[in-house]
Coordinates of C-alpha atoms and ligand atoms in Angstrom, one line a residue:
M1 CA 0.0 0.0 0.0
R2 CA 1.3 3.4 -0.8
E3 CA 0.2 7.0 -0.2
V4 CA -0.5 9.2 -3.3
D5 CA 1.0 12.6 -3.1
F6 CA -1.4 15.2 -4.5
G7 CA -0.6 18.6 -2.9
T8 CA -3.0 21.5 -2.2
A9 CA -4.9 23.3 -4.8
P10 CA -4.6 27.1 -5.0
L11 CA -8.1 28.7 -4.7
T12 CA -7.8 31.6 -7.0
P13 CA -8.4 29.7 -10.3
Y14 CA -11.5 28.1 -8.7
R15 CA -12.8 31.5 -7.7
D16 CA -12.5 32.5 -11.4
V17 CA -14.6 29.6 -12.5
L18 CA -17.1 29.2 -9.6
G19 CA -17.4 32.9 -8.6
A20 CA -16.6 34.3 -5.1
E21 CA -20.0 33.5 -3.7
R22 CA -19.9 29.8 -4.4
L23 CA -16.4 29.5 -3.1
D24 CA -17.2 31.3 0.1
R25 CA -20.1 29.0 0.8
L26 CA -17.8 26.0 0.3
R27 CA -15.1 27.4 2.6
E28 CA -17.6 28.1 5.3
A29 CA -19.0 24.5 5.2
A30 CA -15.4 23.1 5.2
E31 CA -14.5 25.1 8.2
H32 CA -17.3 23.6 10.2
V33 CA -16.1 20.1 9.2
A34 CA -12.5 20.8 10.0
V35 CA -13.5 22.0 13.4
A36 CA -15.6 18.9 14.0
L37 CA -12.7 16.6 12.7
H38 CA -10.4 18.2 15.2
G39 CA -7.2 16.9 13.7
R40 CA -8.6 13.6 12.5
R41 CA -7.9 12.6 8.9
V42 CA -10.1 11.6 6.0
W43 CA -8.4 8.7 4.2
N44 CA -9.5 7.6 0.7
V45 CA -8.5 4.1 -0.4
N46 CA -8.7 2.7 -3.9
S47 CA -6.8 0.5 -6.3
T48 CA -5.0 2.8 -8.7
S49 CA -3.8 6.4 -8.9
A50 CA -4.1 6.6 -12.7
G51 CA -6.7 5.6 -15.3
G52 CA -10.4 5.3 -14.9
G53 CA -13.1 7.2 -13.1
V54 CA -12.2 6.7 -9.4
A55 CA -8.6 8.0 -9.8
E56 CA -10.0 10.9 -11.9
L57 CA -12.4 11.8 -9.2
L58 CA -9.8 11.7 -6.4
H59 CA -7.3 13.8 -8.4
A60 CA -10.1 16.3 -8.9
L61 CA -11.4 16.5 -5.4
L62 CA -8.7 15.9 -2.8
P63 CA -6.3 18.8 -3.5
L64 CA -9.3 21.2 -3.3
A65 CA -10.5 19.5 -0.1
R66 CA -7.1 20.1 1.4
A67 CA -7.2 23.7 0.2
V68 CA -10.4 24.4 2.2
G69 CA -8.9 22.9 5.3
I70 CA -9.8 19.2 5.3
D71 CA -6.9 16.8 6.0
A72 CA -7.6 14.5 3.1
R73 CA -5.3 11.6 2.3
W74 CA -5.1 9.0 -0.5
L75 CA -3.9 5.4 -0.2
V76 CA -3.6 2.8 -3.1
I77 CA -3.8 -0.9 -2.3
D78 CA -1.3 -3.5 -3.5
G79 CA -2.3 -6.8 -5.2
D80 CA -1.0 -9.5 -7.4
P81 CA -2.3 -10.2 -11.0
E82 CA -4.6 -12.9 -9.6
F83 CA -6.2 -10.4 -7.2
F84 CA -6.7 -7.8 -9.9
A85 CA -8.2 -10.4 -12.2
I86 CA -10.7 -11.4 -9.4
A87 CA -11.5 -7.8 -8.7
K88 CA -12.0 -7.0 -12.4
R89 CA -14.3 -10.0 -12.7
L90 CA -16.2 -8.7 -9.6
C91 CA -16.6 -5.2 -11.1
T92 CA -17.7 -6.6 -14.4
R93 CA -20.4 -8.8 -12.8
L94 CA -21.6 -5.9 -10.7
Y95 CA -22.1 -4.1 -14.0
G96 CA -24.3 -7.0 -15.0
A97 CA -21.9 -8.7 -17.6
P98 CA -20.3 -12.1 -17.2
G99 CA -16.7 -11.0 -17.9
D100 CA -14.3 -13.8 -18.0
P101 CA -15.6 -17.4 -17.6
E102 CA -13.9 -18.0 -14.2
P103 CA -16.0 -18.3 -11.0
L104 CA -16.2 -16.0 -8.0
G105 CA -16.1 -19.0 -5.6
S106 CA -14.4 -20.0 -2.4
E107 CA -10.9 -20.1 -3.9
Q108 CA -11.3 -16.6 -5.2
L109 CA -12.7 -15.5 -1.8
R110 CA -9.6 -17.0 -0.1
H111 CA -7.2 -15.1 -2.4
Y112 CA -9.2 -11.8 -2.1
R113 CA -9.1 -12.2 1.7
K114 CA -5.4 -12.9 1.7
V115 CA -4.5 -9.8 -0.3
T116 CA -7.0 -7.8 1.9
E117 CA -5.2 -9.0 5.0
L118 CA -1.9 -7.8 3.7
N119 CA -3.3 -4.4 2.8
G120 CA -5.1 -4.3 6.2
T121 CA -1.8 -4.7 8.0
A122 CA -0.5 -1.7 6.0
L123 CA -3.6 0.3 6.6
A124 CA -3.0 -0.1 10.4
E125 CA 0.2 1.9 10.0
W126 CA -1.6 4.9 8.7
V127 CA -5.1 5.1 10.3
R128 CA -5.7 6.3 13.8
P129 CA -8.9 5.9 15.9
G130 CA -11.4 8.6 15.0
D131 CA -10.2 9.0 11.4
V132 CA -12.7 8.7 8.5
V133 CA -11.8 6.0 5.9
V134 CA -13.6 6.2 2.6
V135 CA -13.1 2.9 0.7
H136 CA -13.7 3.2 -3.0
E137 CA -15.2 0.4 -5.1
A138 CA -14.8 -3.4 -4.9
Q139 CA -11.1 -3.9 -5.0
P140 CA -10.3 -2.6 -1.5
A141 CA -13.8 -3.3 -0.1
G142 CA -12.4 -5.8 2.4
L143 CA -10.8 -2.9 4.2
V144 CA -14.1 -1.5 5.5
D145 CA -14.1 -4.0 8.4
V146 CA -10.4 -3.4 9.0
A147 CA -11.0 0.3 9.2
R148 CA -13.8 -0.2 11.7
R149 CA -11.6 -2.5 13.8
L150 CA -9.0 0.3 13.9
G151 CA -11.6 2.6 15.4
A152 CA -12.2 4.7 12.3
T153 CA -15.5 5.6 10.7
A154 CA -15.7 3.4 7.5
V155 CA -17.6 4.6 4.5
W156 CA -17.9 2.5 1.4
R157 CA -18.3 4.4 -1.9
R158 CA -19.6 2.6 -4.9
H159 CA -18.8 3.9 -8.4
I160 CA -20.3 1.4 -10.7
G161 CA -23.6 -0.4 -11.0
R162 CA -26.4 -1.7 -13.1
D163 CA -29.9 -0.3 -13.2
V164 CA -31.7 -3.6 -13.3
P165 CA -30.1 -6.4 -11.3
N166 CA -29.5 -9.7 -13.2
E167 CA -27.8 -13.0 -12.5
H168 CA -24.3 -11.5 -12.9
T169 CA -25.0 -8.7 -10.4
R170 CA -26.3 -11.2 -8.0
D171 CA -23.2 -13.2 -8.4
G172 CA -21.1 -10.1 -7.7
W173 CA -23.1 -9.1 -4.6
A174 CA -22.9 -12.7 -3.3
F175 CA -19.2 -12.2 -3.2
L176 CA -19.0 -8.5 -2.1
R177 CA -21.9 -7.9 0.2
R178 CA -20.3 -9.5 3.3
F179 CA -17.4 -6.9 3.0
V180 CA -19.5 -3.8 2.9
E181 CA -22.7 -4.4 4.8
H182 CA -21.2 -3.3 8.1
A183 CA -19.9 0.0 6.8
D184 CA -20.9 3.0 8.9
A185 CA -22.3 4.6 5.7
T186 CA -22.5 3.9 2.0
V187 CA -22.4 6.3 -0.9
F188 CA -23.7 5.8 -4.4
L189 CA -23.4 7.9 -7.5
T190 CA -27.0 7.5 -8.4
E191 CA -30.1 6.3 -6.7
Q192 CA -30.5 3.6 -9.3
H193 CA -27.5 1.7 -8.0
R194 CA -28.4 1.6 -4.3
P195 CA -29.3 -1.9 -3.1
D196 CA -32.0 -2.2 -0.5
W197 CA -29.7 -3.5 2.3
A198 CA -27.1 -0.7 1.9
P199 CA -26.3 0.7 5.4
R200 CA -27.0 4.4 5.9
P201 CA -27.0 5.2 2.2
H202 CA -26.2 8.6 0.7
I203 CA -26.4 9.7 -3.0
I204 CA -23.5 11.8 -4.0
P205 CA -22.9 12.4 -7.7
P206 CA -19.2 13.1 -8.6
S207 CA -17.7 16.2 -10.1
I208 CA -15.0 17.2 -12.6
D209 CA -12.2 19.6 -11.9
P210 CA -12.6 22.6 -14.2
C211 CA -9.0 23.8 -13.5
A212 CA -7.3 20.5 -14.2
P213 CA -5.4 19.8 -17.4
K214 CA -8.3 17.6 -18.5
N215 CA -10.9 20.3 -18.4
M216 CA -9.1 23.7 -18.4
E217 CA -9.9 26.1 -21.2
L218 CA -7.8 25.6 -24.3
T219 CA -7.7 28.0 -27.3
E220 CA -8.6 26.7 -30.7
R221 CA -5.0 27.1 -31.7
E222 CA -3.8 25.1 -28.7
V223 CA -6.4 22.3 -29.5
L224 CA -5.1 22.0 -33.0
D225 CA -1.5 22.2 -32.1
V226 CA -1.9 19.4 -29.5
L227 CA -3.8 17.2 -31.9
R228 CA -1.4 17.7 -34.7
C229 CA 1.7 17.2 -32.6
T230 CA 0.4 14.0 -31.1
G231 CA -0.7 12.6 -34.5
V232 CA -4.4 12.6 -33.8
L233 CA -4.8 15.0 -36.7
G234 CA -2.6 15.5 -39.8
G235 CA -0.4 18.4 -40.5
G236 CA 1.9 18.4 -37.5
D237 CA 5.6 19.0 -37.7
G238 CA 6.5 16.9 -34.6
E239 CA 7.3 20.0 -32.5
P240 CA 6.3 19.7 -28.8
V241 CA 3.5 22.0 -27.6
T242 CA 3.5 23.7 -24.2
V243 CA 0.3 24.6 -22.4
R244 CA -0.1 26.5 -19.1
P245 CA -2.8 25.1 -16.8
P246 CA -4.4 27.4 -14.1
V247 CA -3.1 25.0 -11.4
G248 CA 0.4 23.5 -11.5
E249 CA 3.4 23.5 -13.7
R250 CA 3.3 24.0 -17.5
I251 CA 2.8 20.9 -19.5
E252 CA 4.8 19.8 -22.5
V253 CA 2.8 17.6 -25.0
R254 CA 5.1 15.7 -27.2
R255 CA 4.3 11.9 -27.2
Q256 CA 2.7 10.5 -30.2
V257 CA -0.6 8.5 -29.9
T258 CA -0.6 4.9 -31.1
A259 CA -3.0 5.0 -34.0
V260 CA -4.7 2.2 -35.9
R261 CA -6.0 3.7 -39.2
E262 CA -5.8 3.5 -42.9
G263 CA -4.0 6.3 -44.6
P264 CA -2.8 9.6 -43.1
P265 CA -4.3 11.2 -39.9
P266 CA -7.5 13.1 -40.7
P267 CA -7.3 16.9 -41.4
A268 CA -8.8 19.3 -38.9
T269 CA -11.6 20.2 -41.2
V270 CA -13.5 16.9 -41.1
P271 CA -16.5 16.7 -38.7
M272 CA -15.3 14.4 -36.0
V273 CA -17.4 12.0 -33.9
V274 CA -15.5 11.0 -30.7
Q275 CA -15.8 8.4 -27.9
V276 CA -13.1 8.5 -25.2
S277 CA -13.3 5.5 -22.9
R278 CA -11.3 2.7 -21.4
W279 CA -11.0 -0.3 -23.7
D280 CA -13.8 -2.3 -22.0
E281 CA -16.7 -4.3 -23.3
L282 CA -19.2 -2.2 -21.4
K283 CA -18.0 1.0 -23.2
D284 CA -19.1 -0.7 -26.4
M285 CA -16.5 1.0 -28.7
E286 CA -17.4 -1.6 -31.4
G287 CA -21.1 -0.5 -31.1
V288 CA -20.0 3.1 -31.7
L289 CA -18.0 2.0 -34.7
H290 CA -21.1 0.3 -36.3
A291 CA -23.5 3.0 -35.3
F292 CA -21.2 5.7 -36.8
L293 CA -20.9 3.8 -40.1
A294 CA -24.7 3.3 -40.2
A295 CA -25.2 7.0 -39.6
D296 CA -23.6 7.4 -43.0
V297 CA -22.9 11.1 -43.0
P298 CA -20.6 11.9 -45.9
G299 CA -17.2 13.4 -44.9
S300 CA -17.5 12.6 -41.2
Y301 CA -14.8 10.8 -39.3
L302 CA -14.8 8.6 -36.1
T303 CA -12.1 8.7 -33.4
L304 CA -12.3 6.0 -30.7
A305 CA -9.7 6.9 -28.1
G306 CA -8.7 5.1 -24.9
A307 CA -5.8 5.0 -22.5
D308 CA -2.9 3.0 -23.8
V309 CA -3.6 -0.6 -22.9
E310 CA -0.2 -1.0 -21.2
G311 CA -0.8 2.0 -18.9
V312 CA -3.8 1.1 -16.6
A313 CA -2.5 -1.0 -13.7
D314 CA -5.8 -2.4 -12.5
D315 CA -7.3 -3.3 -15.9
P316 CA -5.9 -6.6 -17.3
D317 CA -8.6 -7.0 -19.9
A318 CA -8.0 -3.7 -21.8
A319 CA -5.6 -5.2 -24.3
R320 CA -8.0 -7.9 -25.3
F321 CA -10.8 -5.5 -25.9
F322 CA -8.6 -3.2 -27.9
D323 CA -7.4 -6.1 -30.0
D324 CA -11.1 -7.2 -30.6
C325 CA -11.9 -3.7 -31.7
C326 CA -8.9 -3.6 -34.1
R327 CA -10.0 -6.9 -35.6
R328 CA -13.5 -5.5 -36.2
W329 CA -12.0 -2.4 -37.8
A330 CA -9.6 -4.5 -40.0
A331 CA -12.6 -6.6 -41.3
L332 CA -14.3 -3.4 -42.7
P333 CA -14.2 -2.5 -46.4
E334 CA -11.3 -0.1 -47.1
E335 CA -13.5 3.0 -47.6
D336 CA -15.0 2.5 -44.1
R337 CA -11.6 1.9 -42.6
R338 CA -10.5 5.2 -44.0
R339 CA -13.1 7.0 -41.9
V340 CA -12.2 5.5 -38.5
Q341 CA -9.2 5.7 -36.3
L342 CA -8.5 3.8 -33.0
L343 CA -6.2 5.6 -30.7
C344 CA -4.2 4.5 -27.6
L345 CA -3.3 7.6 -25.7
P346 CA 0.1 7.5 -23.9
M347 CA -0.1 7.3 -20.1
E348 CA 3.5 7.9 -19.1
D349 CA 2.7 11.4 -18.1
L350 CA -0.8 11.7 -16.8
R351 CA -1.0 15.5 -17.2
E352 CA 0.1 15.2 -20.8
N353 CA -2.5 12.5 -21.3
A354 CA -5.1 14.7 -19.8
V355 CA -4.3 17.6 -22.2
V356 CA -4.7 15.3 -25.1
V357 CA -8.1 14.0 -23.9
N358 CA -9.1 17.6 -23.4
A359 CA -8.1 18.5 -26.9
V360 CA -9.8 15.5 -28.4
Q361 CA -13.0 16.3 -26.6
R362 CA -12.9 20.0 -27.5
H363 CA -12.3 19.2 -31.2
A364 CA -15.2 16.8 -31.4
T365 CA -18.2 17.8 -33.5
V366 CA -20.3 15.2 -31.6
V367 CA -19.3 13.2 -28.5
V368 CA -20.7 9.7 -28.0
Q369 CA -20.9 7.7 -24.7
K370 CA -22.6 4.5 -25.8
S371 CA -22.0 2.6 -22.6
L372 CA -24.0 -0.6 -22.1
A373 CA -23.8 0.0 -18.3
E374 CA -22.2 3.0 -16.5
G375 CA -21.4 4.0 -13.0
F376 CA -21.6 7.7 -13.7
G377 CA -19.7 8.4 -16.9
L378 CA -17.2 11.2 -16.3
T379 CA -16.2 11.2 -19.9
A380 CA -19.7 12.5 -20.6
T381 CA -19.4 15.2 -17.9
E382 CA -16.0 16.3 -19.3
A383 CA -17.4 16.6 -22.8
M384 CA -20.5 18.5 -21.6
W385 CA -18.4 21.0 -19.7
K386 CA -16.6 21.7 -23.0
G387 CA -20.0 22.5 -24.5
R388 CA -20.0 19.5 -26.8
P389 CA -23.3 18.0 -28.1
L390 CA -23.6 14.5 -26.7
V391 CA -25.3 11.2 -27.5
A392 CA -25.3 9.1 -24.4
S393 CA -26.9 5.8 -23.4
G394 CA -29.7 6.2 -20.9
V395 CA -28.0 4.1 -18.3
G396 CA -26.6 4.7 -14.8
G397 CA -25.4 8.2 -14.1
L398 CA -25.6 9.2 -17.8
R399 CA -29.4 9.3 -17.3
D400 CA -29.0 11.7 -14.5
Q401 CA -26.5 13.9 -16.3
V402 CA -28.3 14.3 -19.6
V403 CA -31.7 15.9 -19.8
D404 CA -32.8 14.5 -23.1
G405 CA -33.2 17.3 -25.7
E406 CA -31.8 20.0 -23.3
S407 CA -28.3 18.9 -22.5
G408 CA -27.7 16.1 -25.0
L409 CA -29.6 13.2 -26.6
L410 CA -30.3 10.0 -24.7
L411 CA -30.3 6.6 -26.3
G412 CA -33.1 4.7 -24.6
D413 CA -31.8 1.2 -25.4
P414 CA -28.0 1.2 -25.5
H415 CA -28.0 -1.9 -27.7
D416 CA -30.0 -0.3 -30.4
L417 CA -27.4 0.5 -33.1
G418 CA -30.1 1.9 -35.5
A419 CA -31.3 4.4 -32.9
A420 CA -27.7 5.3 -32.0
A421 CA -26.9 5.9 -35.7
G422 CA -30.0 8.1 -36.0
L423 CA -29.0 10.3 -33.1
I424 CA -25.4 10.7 -34.4
R425 CA -26.8 11.6 -37.8
R426 CA -29.1 14.2 -36.2
L427 CA -26.3 16.0 -34.4
L428 CA -24.0 15.9 -37.4
T429 CA -26.6 17.3 -39.8
D430 CA -28.3 19.9 -37.5
P431 CA -25.7 22.4 -36.3
E432 CA -28.3 24.6 -34.6
L433 CA -29.5 21.7 -32.5
A434 CA -25.9 20.7 -31.8
R435 CA -25.1 24.2 -30.6
R436 CA -28.2 24.4 -28.4
L437 CA -27.5 21.1 -26.7
G438 CA -23.8 22.0 -26.3
E439 CA -24.8 25.1 -24.4
G440 CA -27.3 23.2 -22.3
A441 CA -24.7 20.6 -21.5
R442 CA -22.2 23.2 -20.2
R443 CA -25.0 24.8 -18.0
R444 CA -25.9 21.4 -16.6
V445 CA -22.4 20.7 -15.5
D446 CA -22.0 24.2 -14.1
E447 CA -25.1 23.7 -11.9
H448 CA -24.6 20.1 -10.8
Y449 CA -21.2 18.6 -11.4
L450 CA -18.5 21.0 -10.2
P451 CA -16.4 20.4 -7.1
D452 CA -18.1 22.9 -4.8
R453 CA -21.4 21.0 -4.9
H454 CA -19.5 17.7 -4.5
L455 CA -17.4 18.8 -1.5
L456 CA -20.5 20.3 0.2
D457 CA -22.2 16.9 0.0
W458 CA -19.1 15.3 1.6
A459 CA -18.9 18.0 4.2
N460 CA -22.4 17.2 5.2
L461 CA -21.8 13.5 5.4
I462 CA -18.5 13.7 7.3
G463 CA -19.8 16.5 9.5
S464 CA -22.8 14.3 10.6
A465 CA -20.5 11.3 11.0
V466 CA -18.0 12.9 13.3
A467 CA -20.7 14.8 15.2
M468 CA -22.4 11.5 16.1
E469 CA -19.2 9.4 16.0
V470 CA -21.3 7.2 13.7
V471 CA -22.9 8.2 10.5
Ligands
UDP25 N1 -9.3 8.8 -19.4 C1 -8.0 9.3 -19.3 N2 -7.2 9.0 -20.3 C2 -7.5 8.3 -21.3 C3 -8.8 7.7 -21.4 C4 -9.7 8.0 -20.4 O1 -7.7 10.0 -18.3 O2 -6.6 8.1 -22.2 C5 -10.2 9.2 -18.3 C6 -11.5 9.9 -18.8 O3 -11.1 11.2 -19.2 C7 -12.4 9.9 -17.6 C8 -12.0 8.5 -16.9 O4 -10.8 8.1 -17.6 O5 -12.1 10.9 -16.7 C9 -13.0 7.5 -17.1 O6 -14.1 7.7 -16.3 P1 -15.6 7.2 -16.5 O7 -16.4 7.6 -15.4 O8 -16.0 7.8 -17.9 O9 -15.5 5.7 -16.7 P2 -14.8 4.5 -15.9 O10 -13.4 4.3 -16.7 O11 -14.6 4.9 -14.5 O12 -15.7 3.3 -16.1

């Protein structure tokens, strides 16, 4: 287990985005909590510091929590490949998909417990009685009971889910429930994912960080320079590009993306449909590919972009899904292959990676998030903040985020490729609708999914927890 070093956010850039009034309200609430905590710490425990939604969320929130006076910390658990394969299977089943064909039986339980025990021993070195420990997701869930034994208040936060339970979710819960049902409180991203038995449940949607490299403003010039220099678009001369985020050091973008495509990179002028996601069956990149081709809008181009499959420590299946997707692409007729690129974005430098994601999203004419199941779908929030018109499956948190026809278009049945194609075509061919939905999307994020609202929700939860010594 190791501690992630994340520093303290400067508040001025947040004041510029949120306005003084919103920031003052947040500081006031945080002050009350800091007084109630009285020197006790708020630990967050998860399974990776890079890649995926949980890491993204913690990077966005914790430096700001510190800046307003909460002693927030972040620990990442250790595990061997077998443990991560079990945890991945568990997460996939909780999403409602079978995942790999292996079981979640007594042998897996034994191994999960063994790794949990090792992490538990490490946790005891950090956590003191009275601290608050927020355990994120299924991988470290076994630490809920450990934290309680250490005298801490243990909160389990779930980030994934399936709207309607099925045999796979039941399989997942049969494994996981025992580890989380004694938590002092549980937190869900959306009401739809809360099981009946959840102890002291709270609904807290996540937020994005508007000042982070992923979401900061970029000029049109910067967007094009970044995309050309990394090889997402054609016309680059290989020269690195430097951008200056409102928080932290300047960022040099220079690494090339790994691209699977036919012919040269597309020019900046083509209308671009984009999905940015992990390479995972539930993100349905292949479905996006087929829906895009079926939309059949002349001159348009599709970019499917995901983190480099070598770069995400807790996701052993990514390479397999990327390869599957490449095979689907390779089997297309040449004229179709010429309209689609599959990109792996380098993960060596996370801030550089974030700037590339930012530029890809900003450049998109239409953003798609055609997930078959979704926890919340931060990629959608990110694109909406950039004022992009979005087609999103009506599942999980995507359904909360997108008000159909106001802040994007919802795809009722995420498996319906014909309907997905129709929505993509609508946005590509109706610029006025696309503009209106893009503006609505930006407003929606401003009102609901920025860090001040998120931290206020946590301040309430932690405040009530420490006030009563139990949530
Ligand atoms: N992401 C990233 N680099 C990449 C691809 C994705 O940082 O190359 C980020 C993406 O911007 C988003 C997160 O990974 O912030 C994915 O979160 P989401 O909630 O969409 O899905 P999850 O991966 O947690 O299922």
